Tab-separated table of C-alpha atoms in Angstrom:
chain	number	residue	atom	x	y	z
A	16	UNK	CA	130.224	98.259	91.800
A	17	UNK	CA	134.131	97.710	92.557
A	18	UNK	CA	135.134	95.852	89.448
A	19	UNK	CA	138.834	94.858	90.143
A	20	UNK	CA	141.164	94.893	93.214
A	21	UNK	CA	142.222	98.135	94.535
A	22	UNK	CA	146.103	98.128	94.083
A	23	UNK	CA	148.284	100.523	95.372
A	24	UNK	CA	146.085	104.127	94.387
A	25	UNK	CA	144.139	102.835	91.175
A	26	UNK	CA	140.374	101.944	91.390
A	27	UNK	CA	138.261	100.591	88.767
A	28	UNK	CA	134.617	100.715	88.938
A	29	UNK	CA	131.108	101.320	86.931
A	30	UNK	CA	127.571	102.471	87.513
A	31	UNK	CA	125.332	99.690	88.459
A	32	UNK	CA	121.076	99.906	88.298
A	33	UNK	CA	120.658	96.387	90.573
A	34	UNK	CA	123.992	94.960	89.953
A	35	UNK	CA	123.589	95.005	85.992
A	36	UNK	CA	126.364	97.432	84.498
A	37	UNK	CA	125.127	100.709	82.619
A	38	UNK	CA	125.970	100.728	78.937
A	39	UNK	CA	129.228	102.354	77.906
A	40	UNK	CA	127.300	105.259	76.809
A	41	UNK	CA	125.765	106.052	79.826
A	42	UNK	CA	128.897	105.474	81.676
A	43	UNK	CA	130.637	107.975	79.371
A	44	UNK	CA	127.474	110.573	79.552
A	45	UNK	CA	128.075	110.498	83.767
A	46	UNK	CA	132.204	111.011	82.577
A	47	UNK	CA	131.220	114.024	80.771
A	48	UNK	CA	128.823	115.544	83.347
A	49	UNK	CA	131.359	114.975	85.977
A	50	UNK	CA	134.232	116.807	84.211
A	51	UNK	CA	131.851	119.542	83.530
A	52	UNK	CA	130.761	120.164	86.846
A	53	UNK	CA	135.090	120.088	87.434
A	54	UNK	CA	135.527	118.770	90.467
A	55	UNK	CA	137.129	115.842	89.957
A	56	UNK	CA	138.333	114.131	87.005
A	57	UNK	CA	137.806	110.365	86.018
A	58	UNK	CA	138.362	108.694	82.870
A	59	UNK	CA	136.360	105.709	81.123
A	60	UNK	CA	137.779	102.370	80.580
A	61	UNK	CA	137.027	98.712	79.790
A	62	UNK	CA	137.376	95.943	82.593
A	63	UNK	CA	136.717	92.539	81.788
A	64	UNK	CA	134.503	93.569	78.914
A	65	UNK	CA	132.491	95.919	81.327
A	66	UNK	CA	132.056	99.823	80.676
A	67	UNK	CA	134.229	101.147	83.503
A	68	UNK	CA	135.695	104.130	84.903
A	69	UNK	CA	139.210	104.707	86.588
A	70	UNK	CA	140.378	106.588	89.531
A	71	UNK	CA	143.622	107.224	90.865
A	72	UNK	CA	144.454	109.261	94.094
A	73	UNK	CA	148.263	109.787	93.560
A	74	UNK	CA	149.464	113.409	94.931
A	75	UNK	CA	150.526	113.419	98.310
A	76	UNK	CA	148.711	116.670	99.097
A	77	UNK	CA	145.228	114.991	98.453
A	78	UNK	CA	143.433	115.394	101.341
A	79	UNK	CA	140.641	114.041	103.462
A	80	UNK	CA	138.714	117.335	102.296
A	81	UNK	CA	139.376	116.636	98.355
A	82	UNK	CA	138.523	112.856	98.788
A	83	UNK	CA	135.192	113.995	100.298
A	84	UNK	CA	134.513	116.650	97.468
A	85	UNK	CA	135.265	113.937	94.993
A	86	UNK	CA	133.195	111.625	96.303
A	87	UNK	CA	130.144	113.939	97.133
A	88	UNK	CA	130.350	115.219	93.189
A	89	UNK	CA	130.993	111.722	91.844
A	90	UNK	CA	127.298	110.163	93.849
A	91	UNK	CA	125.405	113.699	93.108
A	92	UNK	CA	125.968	113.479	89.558
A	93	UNK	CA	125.606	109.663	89.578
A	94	UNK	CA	121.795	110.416	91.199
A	95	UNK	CA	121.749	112.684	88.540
A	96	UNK	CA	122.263	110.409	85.796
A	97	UNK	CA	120.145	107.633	86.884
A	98	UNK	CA	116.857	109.924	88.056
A	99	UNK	CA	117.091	111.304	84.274
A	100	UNK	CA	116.258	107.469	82.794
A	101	UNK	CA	114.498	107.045	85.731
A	102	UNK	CA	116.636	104.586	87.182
A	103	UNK	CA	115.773	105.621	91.041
């Protein structure tokens, strides 16, 4: 779920079972399982008193080819995370 508006490179977003934010553990367990597998790196934050996480794309070598490895690792280990509480 997009939580805020995507300014210039910065998004801000959380894990959602039918629209109803995960807890800020479980959104810091999928944090840690995503910097283990170390593809891509994303850090936990708080919007609007919501368990978030933050992305920003800001090197201008990022390619189409990272974006897409980012996002492939960030929705396996997301499926991940919610087939363990048996969210899906």
């Amino acid at each position: 779920c997009l939580l805020a508006p995507v300014r210039l490179n910065g998004v801000c977003f959380t894990l959602a079972v039918e629209k109803k934010a995960l807890s800020p553990e479980r959104v810091r367990r999928y944090l840690k399982r995503l910097q283990s597998d170390g593809t891509v790196f994303l850090t936990a934050t708080t919007y609007k008193d919501t368990p978030a996480i933050r992305v920003s794309i800001a090197n201008w070598r990022t390619t189409q080819r990272d974006v897409e490895a980012a996002w492939g690792a960030m929705v396996r280990i997301a499926k991940e995370e919610l087939e363990d509480f048996g969210d899906i």
